[in-house]
mmCIF file of N, CA and C in Angstrom:
data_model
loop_
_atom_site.group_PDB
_atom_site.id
_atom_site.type_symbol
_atom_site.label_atom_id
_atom_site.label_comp_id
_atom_site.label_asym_id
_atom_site.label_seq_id
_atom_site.Cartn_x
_atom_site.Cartn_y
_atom_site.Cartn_z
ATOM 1 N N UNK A 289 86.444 48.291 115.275
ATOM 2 C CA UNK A 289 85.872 48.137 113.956
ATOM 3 C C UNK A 289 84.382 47.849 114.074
ATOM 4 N N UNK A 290 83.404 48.523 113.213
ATOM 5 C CA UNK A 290 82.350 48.256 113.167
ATOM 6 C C UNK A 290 81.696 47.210 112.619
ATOM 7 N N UNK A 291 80.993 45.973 112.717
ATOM 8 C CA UNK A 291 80.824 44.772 112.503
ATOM 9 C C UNK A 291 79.350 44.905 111.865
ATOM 10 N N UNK A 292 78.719 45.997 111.628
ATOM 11 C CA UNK A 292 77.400 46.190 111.223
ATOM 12 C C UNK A 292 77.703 45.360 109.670
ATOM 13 N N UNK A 293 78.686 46.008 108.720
ATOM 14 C CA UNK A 293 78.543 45.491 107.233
ATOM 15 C C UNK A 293 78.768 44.105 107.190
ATOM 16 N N UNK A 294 79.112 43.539 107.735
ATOM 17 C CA UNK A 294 79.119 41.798 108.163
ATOM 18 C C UNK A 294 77.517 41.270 108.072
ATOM 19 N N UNK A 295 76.794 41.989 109.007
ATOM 20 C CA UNK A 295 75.415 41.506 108.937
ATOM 21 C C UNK A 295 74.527 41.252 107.722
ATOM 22 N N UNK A 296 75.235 41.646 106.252
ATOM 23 C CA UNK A 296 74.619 41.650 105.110
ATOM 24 C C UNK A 296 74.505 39.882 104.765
ATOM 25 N N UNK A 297 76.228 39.951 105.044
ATOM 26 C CA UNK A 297 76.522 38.510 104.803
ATOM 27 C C UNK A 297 75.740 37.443 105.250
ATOM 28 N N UNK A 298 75.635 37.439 106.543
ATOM 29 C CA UNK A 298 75.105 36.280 107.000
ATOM 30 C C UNK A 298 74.525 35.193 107.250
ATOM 31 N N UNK A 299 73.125 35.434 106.205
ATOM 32 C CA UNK A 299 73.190 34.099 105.107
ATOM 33 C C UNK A 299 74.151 33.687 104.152
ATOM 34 N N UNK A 300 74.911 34.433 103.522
ATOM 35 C CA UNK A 300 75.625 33.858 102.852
ATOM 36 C C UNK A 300 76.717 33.115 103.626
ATOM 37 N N UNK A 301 76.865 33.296 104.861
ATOM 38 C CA UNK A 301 77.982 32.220 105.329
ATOM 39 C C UNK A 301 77.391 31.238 106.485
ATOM 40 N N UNK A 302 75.887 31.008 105.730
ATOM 41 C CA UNK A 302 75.439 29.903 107.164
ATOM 42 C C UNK A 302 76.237 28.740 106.411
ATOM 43 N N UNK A 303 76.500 28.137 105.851
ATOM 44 C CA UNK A 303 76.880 27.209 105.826
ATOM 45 C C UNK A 303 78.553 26.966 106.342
ATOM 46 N N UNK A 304 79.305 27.697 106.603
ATOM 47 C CA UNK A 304 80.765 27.942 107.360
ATOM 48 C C UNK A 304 80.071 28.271 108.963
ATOM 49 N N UNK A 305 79.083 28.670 109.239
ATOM 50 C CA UNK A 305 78.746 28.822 110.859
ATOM 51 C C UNK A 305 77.986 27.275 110.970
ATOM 52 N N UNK A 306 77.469 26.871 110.203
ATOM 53 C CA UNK A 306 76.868 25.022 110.153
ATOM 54 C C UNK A 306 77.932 24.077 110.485
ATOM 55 N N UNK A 307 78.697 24.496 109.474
ATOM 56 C CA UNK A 307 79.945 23.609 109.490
ATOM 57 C C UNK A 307 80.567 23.508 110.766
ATOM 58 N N UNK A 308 81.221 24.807 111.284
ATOM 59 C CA UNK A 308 81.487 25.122 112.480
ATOM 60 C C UNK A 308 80.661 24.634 113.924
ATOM 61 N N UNK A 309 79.363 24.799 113.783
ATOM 62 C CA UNK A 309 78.590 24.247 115.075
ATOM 63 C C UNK A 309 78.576 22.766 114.930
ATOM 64 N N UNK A 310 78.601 22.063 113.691
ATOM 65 C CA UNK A 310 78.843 20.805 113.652
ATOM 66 C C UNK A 310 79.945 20.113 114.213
ATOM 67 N N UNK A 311 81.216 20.966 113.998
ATOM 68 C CA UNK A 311 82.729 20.881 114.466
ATOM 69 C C UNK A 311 82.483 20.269 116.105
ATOM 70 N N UNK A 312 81.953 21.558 116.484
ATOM 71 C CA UNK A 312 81.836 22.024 117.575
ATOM 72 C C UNK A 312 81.111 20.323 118.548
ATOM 73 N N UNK A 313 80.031 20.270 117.758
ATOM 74 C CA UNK A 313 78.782 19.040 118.167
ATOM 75 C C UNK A 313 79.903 18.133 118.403
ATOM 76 N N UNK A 314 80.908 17.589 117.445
ATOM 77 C CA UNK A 314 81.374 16.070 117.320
ATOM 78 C C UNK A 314 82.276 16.124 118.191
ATOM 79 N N UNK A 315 82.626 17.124 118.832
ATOM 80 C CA UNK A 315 84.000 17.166 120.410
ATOM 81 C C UNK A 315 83.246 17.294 121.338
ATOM 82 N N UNK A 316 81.493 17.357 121.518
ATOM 83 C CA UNK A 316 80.815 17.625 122.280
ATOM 84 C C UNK A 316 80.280 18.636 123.027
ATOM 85 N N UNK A 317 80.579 19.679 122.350
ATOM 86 C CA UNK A 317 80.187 20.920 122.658
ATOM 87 C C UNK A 317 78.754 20.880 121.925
ATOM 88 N N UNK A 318 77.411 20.296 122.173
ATOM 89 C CA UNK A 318 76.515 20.095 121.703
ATOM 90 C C UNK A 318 75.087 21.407 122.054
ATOM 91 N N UNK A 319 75.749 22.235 122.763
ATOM 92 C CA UNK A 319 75.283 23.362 123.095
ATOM 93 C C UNK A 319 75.227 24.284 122.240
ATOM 94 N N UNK A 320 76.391 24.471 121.646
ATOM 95 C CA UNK A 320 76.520 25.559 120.682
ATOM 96 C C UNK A 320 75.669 25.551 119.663
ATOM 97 N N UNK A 321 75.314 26.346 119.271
ATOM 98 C CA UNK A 321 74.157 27.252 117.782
ATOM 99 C C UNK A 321 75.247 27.858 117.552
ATOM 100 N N UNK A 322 74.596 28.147 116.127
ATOM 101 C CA UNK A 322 75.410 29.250 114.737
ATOM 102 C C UNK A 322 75.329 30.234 115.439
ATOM 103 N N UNK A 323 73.967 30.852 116.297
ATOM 104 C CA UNK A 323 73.994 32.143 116.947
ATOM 105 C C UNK A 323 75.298 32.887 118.072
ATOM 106 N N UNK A 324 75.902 31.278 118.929
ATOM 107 C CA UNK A 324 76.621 31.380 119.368
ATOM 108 C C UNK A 324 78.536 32.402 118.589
ATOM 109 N N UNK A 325 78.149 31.255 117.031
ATOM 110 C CA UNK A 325 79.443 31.181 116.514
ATOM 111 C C UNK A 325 79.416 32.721 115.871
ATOM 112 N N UNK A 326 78.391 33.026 115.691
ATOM 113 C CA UNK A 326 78.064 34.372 114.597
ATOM 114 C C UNK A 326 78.538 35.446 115.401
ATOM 115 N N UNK A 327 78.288 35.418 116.977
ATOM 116 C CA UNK A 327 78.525 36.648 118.054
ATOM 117 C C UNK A 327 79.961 36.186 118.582
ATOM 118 N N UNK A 328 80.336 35.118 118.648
ATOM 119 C CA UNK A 328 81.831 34.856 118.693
ATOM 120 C C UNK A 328 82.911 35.599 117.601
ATOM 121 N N UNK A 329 82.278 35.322 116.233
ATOM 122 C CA UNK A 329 82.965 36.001 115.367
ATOM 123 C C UNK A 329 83.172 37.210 115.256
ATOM 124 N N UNK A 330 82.124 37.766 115.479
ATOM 125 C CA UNK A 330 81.624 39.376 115.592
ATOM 126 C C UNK A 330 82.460 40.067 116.306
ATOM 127 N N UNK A 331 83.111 39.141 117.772
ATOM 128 C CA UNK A 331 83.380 39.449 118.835
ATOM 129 C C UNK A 331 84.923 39.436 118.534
ATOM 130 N N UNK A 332 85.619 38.487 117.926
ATOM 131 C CA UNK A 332 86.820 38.596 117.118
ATOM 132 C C UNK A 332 87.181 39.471 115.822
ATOM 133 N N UNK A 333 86.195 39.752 115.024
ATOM 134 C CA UNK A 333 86.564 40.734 114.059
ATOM 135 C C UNK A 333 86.718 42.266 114.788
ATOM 136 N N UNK A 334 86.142 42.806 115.408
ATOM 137 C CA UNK A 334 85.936 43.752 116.599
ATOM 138 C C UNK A 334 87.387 44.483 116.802
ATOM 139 N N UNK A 335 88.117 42.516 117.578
ATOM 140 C CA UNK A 335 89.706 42.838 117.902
ATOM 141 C C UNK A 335 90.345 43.253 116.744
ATOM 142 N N UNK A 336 90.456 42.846 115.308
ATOM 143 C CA UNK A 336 90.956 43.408 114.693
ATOM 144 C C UNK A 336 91.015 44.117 113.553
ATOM 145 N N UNK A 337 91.974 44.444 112.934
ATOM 146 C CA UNK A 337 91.878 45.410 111.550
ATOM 147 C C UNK A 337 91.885 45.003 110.584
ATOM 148 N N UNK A 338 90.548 44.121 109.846
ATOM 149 C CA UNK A 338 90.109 43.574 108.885
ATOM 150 C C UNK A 338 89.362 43.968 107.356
ATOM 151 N N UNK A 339 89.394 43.438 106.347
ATOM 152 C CA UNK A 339 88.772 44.202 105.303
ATOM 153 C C UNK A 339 87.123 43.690 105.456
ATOM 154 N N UNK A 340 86.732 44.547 105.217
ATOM 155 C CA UNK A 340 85.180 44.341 104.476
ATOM 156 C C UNK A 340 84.894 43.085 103.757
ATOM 157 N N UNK A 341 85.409 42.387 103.602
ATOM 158 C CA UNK A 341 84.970 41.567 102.902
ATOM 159 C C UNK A 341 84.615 40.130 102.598
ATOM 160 N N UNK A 342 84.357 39.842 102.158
ATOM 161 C CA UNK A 342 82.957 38.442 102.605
ATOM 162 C C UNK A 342 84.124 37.303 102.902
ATOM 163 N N UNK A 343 85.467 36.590 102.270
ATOM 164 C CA UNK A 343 86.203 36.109 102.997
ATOM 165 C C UNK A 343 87.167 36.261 104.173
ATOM 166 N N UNK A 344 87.217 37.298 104.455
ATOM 167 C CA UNK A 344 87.722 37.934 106.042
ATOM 168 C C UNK A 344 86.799 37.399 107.072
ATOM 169 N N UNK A 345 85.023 37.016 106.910
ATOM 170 C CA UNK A 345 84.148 36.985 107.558
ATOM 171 C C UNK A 345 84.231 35.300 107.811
ATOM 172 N N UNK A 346 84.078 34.567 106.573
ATOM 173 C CA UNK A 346 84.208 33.051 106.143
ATOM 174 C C UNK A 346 85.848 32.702 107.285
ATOM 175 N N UNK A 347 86.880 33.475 106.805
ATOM 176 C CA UNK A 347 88.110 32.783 107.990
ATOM 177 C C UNK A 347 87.766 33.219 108.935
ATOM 178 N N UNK A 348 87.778 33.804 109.549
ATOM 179 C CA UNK A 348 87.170 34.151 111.135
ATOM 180 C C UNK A 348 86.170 33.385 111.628
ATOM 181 N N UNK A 349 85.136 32.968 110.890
ATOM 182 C CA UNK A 349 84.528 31.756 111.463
ATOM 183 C C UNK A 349 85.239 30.438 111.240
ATOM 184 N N UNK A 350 85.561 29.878 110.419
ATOM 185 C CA UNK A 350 86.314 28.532 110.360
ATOM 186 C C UNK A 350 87.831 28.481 111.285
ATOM 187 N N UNK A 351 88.416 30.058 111.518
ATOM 188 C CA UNK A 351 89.210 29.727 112.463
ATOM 189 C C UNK A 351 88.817 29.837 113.964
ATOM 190 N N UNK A 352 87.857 29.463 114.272
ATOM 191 C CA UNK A 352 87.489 29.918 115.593
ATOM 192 C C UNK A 352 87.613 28.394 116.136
ATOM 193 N N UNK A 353 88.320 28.379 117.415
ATOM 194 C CA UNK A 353 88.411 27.215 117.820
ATOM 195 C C UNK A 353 87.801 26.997 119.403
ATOM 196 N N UNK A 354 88.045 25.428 119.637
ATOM 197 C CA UNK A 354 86.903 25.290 120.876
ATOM 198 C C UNK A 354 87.275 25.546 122.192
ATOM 199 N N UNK A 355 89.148 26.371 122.167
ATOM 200 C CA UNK A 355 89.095 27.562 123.264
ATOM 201 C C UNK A 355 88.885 28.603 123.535
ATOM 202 N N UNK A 356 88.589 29.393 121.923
ATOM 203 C CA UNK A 356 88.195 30.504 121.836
ATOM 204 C C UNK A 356 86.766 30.657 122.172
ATOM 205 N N UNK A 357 86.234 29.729 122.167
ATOM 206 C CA UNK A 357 84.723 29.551 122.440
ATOM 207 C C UNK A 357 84.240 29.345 123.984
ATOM 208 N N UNK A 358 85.462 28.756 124.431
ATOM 209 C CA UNK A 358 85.207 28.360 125.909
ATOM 210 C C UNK A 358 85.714 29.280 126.512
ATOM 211 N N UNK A 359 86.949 30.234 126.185
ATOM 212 C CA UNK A 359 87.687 31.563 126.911
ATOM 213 C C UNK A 359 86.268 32.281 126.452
ATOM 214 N N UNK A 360 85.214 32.575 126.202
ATOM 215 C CA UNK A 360 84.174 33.084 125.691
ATOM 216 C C UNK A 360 83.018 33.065 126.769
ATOM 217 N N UNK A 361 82.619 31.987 126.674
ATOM 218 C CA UNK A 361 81.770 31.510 127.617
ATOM 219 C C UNK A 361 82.341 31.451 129.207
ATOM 220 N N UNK A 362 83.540 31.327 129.923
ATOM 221 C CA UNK A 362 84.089 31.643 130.602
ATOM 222 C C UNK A 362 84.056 32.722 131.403
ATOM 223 N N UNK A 363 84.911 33.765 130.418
ATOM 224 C CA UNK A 363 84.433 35.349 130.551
ATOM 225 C C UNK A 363 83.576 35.538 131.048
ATOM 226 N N UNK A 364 82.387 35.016 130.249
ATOM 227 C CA UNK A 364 80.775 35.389 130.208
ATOM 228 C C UNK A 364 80.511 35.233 131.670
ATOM 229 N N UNK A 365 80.737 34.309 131.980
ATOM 230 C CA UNK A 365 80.264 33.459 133.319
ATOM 231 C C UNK A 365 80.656 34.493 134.552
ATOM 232 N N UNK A 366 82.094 34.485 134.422
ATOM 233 C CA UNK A 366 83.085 35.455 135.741
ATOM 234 C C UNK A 366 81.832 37.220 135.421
ATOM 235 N N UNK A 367 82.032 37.641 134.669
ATOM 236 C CA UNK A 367 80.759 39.187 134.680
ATOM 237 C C UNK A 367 79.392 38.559 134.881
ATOM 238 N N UNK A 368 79.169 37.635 134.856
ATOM 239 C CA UNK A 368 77.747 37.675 134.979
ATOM 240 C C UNK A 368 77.962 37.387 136.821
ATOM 241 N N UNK A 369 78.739 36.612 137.381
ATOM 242 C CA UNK A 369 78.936 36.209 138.894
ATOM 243 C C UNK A 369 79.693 37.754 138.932
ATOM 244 N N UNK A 370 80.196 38.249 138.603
ATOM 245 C CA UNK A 370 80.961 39.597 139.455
ATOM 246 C C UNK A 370 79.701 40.289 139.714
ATOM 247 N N UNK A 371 78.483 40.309 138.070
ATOM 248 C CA UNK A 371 77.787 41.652 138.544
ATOM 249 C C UNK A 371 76.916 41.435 139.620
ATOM 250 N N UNK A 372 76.459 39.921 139.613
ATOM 251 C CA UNK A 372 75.599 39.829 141.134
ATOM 252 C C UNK A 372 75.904 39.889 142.128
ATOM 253 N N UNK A 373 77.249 40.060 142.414
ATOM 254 C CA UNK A 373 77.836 40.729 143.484
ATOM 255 C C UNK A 373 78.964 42.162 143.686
ATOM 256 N N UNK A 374 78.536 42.614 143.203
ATOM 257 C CA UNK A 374 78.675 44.033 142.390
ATOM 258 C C UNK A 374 78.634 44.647 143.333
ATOM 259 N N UNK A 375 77.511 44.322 143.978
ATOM 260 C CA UNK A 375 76.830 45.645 144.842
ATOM 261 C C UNK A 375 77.206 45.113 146.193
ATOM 262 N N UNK A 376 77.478 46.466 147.421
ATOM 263 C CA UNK A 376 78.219 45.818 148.397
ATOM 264 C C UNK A 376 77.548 45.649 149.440
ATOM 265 N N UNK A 377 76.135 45.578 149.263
ATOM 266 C CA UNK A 377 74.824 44.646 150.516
ATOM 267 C C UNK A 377 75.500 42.951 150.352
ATOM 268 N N UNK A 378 75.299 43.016 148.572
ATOM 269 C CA UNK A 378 75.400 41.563 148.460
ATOM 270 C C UNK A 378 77.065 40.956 148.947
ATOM 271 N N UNK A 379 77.513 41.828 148.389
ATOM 272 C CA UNK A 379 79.177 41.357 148.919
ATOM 273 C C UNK A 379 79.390 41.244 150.756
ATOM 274 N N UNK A 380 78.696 42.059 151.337
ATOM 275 C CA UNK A 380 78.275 41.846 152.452
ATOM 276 C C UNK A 380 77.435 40.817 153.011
ATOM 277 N N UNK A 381 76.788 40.492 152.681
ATOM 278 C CA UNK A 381 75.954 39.372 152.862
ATOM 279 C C UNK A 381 76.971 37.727 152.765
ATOM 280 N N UNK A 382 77.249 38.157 151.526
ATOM 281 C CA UNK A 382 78.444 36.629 151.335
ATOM 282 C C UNK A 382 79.229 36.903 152.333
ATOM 283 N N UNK A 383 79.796 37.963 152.602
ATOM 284 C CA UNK A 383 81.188 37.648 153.977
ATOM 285 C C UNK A 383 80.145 37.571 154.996
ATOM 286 N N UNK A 384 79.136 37.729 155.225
ATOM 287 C CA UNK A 384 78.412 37.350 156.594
ATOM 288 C C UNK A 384 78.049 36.281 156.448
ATOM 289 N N UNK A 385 77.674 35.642 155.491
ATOM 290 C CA UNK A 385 77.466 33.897 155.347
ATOM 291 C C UNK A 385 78.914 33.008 155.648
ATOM 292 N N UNK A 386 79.720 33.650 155.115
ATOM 293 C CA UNK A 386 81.060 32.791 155.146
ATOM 294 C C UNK A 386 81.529 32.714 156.381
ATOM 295 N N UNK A 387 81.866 34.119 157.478
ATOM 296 C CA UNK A 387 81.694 34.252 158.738
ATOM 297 C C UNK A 387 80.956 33.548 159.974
ATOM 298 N N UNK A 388 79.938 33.441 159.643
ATOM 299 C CA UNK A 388 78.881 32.669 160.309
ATOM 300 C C UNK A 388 78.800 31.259 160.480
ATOM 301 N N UNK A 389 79.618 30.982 159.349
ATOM 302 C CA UNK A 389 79.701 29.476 158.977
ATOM 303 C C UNK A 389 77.837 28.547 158.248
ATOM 304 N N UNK A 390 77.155 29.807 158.223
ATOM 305 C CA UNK A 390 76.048 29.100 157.566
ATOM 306 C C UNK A 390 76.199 28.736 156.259
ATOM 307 N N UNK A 391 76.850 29.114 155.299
ATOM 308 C CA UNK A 391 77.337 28.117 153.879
ATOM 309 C C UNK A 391 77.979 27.059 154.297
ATOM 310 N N UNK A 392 78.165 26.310 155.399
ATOM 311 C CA UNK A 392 79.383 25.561 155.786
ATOM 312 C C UNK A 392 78.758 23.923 155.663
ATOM 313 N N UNK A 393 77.493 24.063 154.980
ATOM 314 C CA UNK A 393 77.084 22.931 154.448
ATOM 315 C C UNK A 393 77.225 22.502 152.681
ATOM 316 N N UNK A 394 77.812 23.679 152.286
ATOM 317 C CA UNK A 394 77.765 23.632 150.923
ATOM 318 C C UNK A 394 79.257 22.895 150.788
ATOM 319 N N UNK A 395 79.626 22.073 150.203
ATOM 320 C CA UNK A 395 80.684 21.548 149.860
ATOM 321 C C UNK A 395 80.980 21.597 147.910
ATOM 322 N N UNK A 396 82.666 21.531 147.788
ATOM 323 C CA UNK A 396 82.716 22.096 146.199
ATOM 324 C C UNK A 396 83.477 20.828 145.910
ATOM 325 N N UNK A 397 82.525 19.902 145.802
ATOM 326 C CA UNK A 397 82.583 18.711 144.766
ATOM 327 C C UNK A 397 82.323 18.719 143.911
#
């Protein structure tokens, strides 16, 4: 689904993405921005087969919760570490560090 006609809205629902990053603030997720919640949503309407219309946009943000946000950021994390080792110099390089035992000062505390 195309998420472009959503973008009209989007002032009209800062105050449900406010609300939401506020949510977010008081469990301590103090990181999060509306910008976050707006591309989260975006990213859930996407998955499914929704109407056009300005409360389809409003529940999708108020139901977004703080695993959907963290299975989010998560994701994010694992492609951003796959793509820097993507390439197979670098994937090479890590098994020659690991081999060598020269990472063997790094400890995962």
């Amino acid at each position: 689904m195309n998420t472009g006609p959503f973008e009209v809205w989007k002032e009209d629902v800062e105050p449900a993405l406010i609300s939401k990053m506020e949510e977010f603030h008081q469990f301590g997720y103090t990181s999060v921005k509306k910008e976050d919640i707006w591309a989260l949503a975006m990213k859930k309407l996407q998955k499914q087969e929704v109407s056009l219309r300005i409360h389809a946009l409003v529940q999708a943000v108020m139901h977004l919760s703080i695993r959907d946000y963290m299975n989010d950021v998560t994701i994010a994390s694992y492609k951003e570490s796959a793509s820097l080792y993507s390439s197979e110099t670098a994937l090479g390089e890590l098994l020659e560090d690991i081999e060598t035992g020269s990472s063997s000062d790094r400890h995962l505390t």
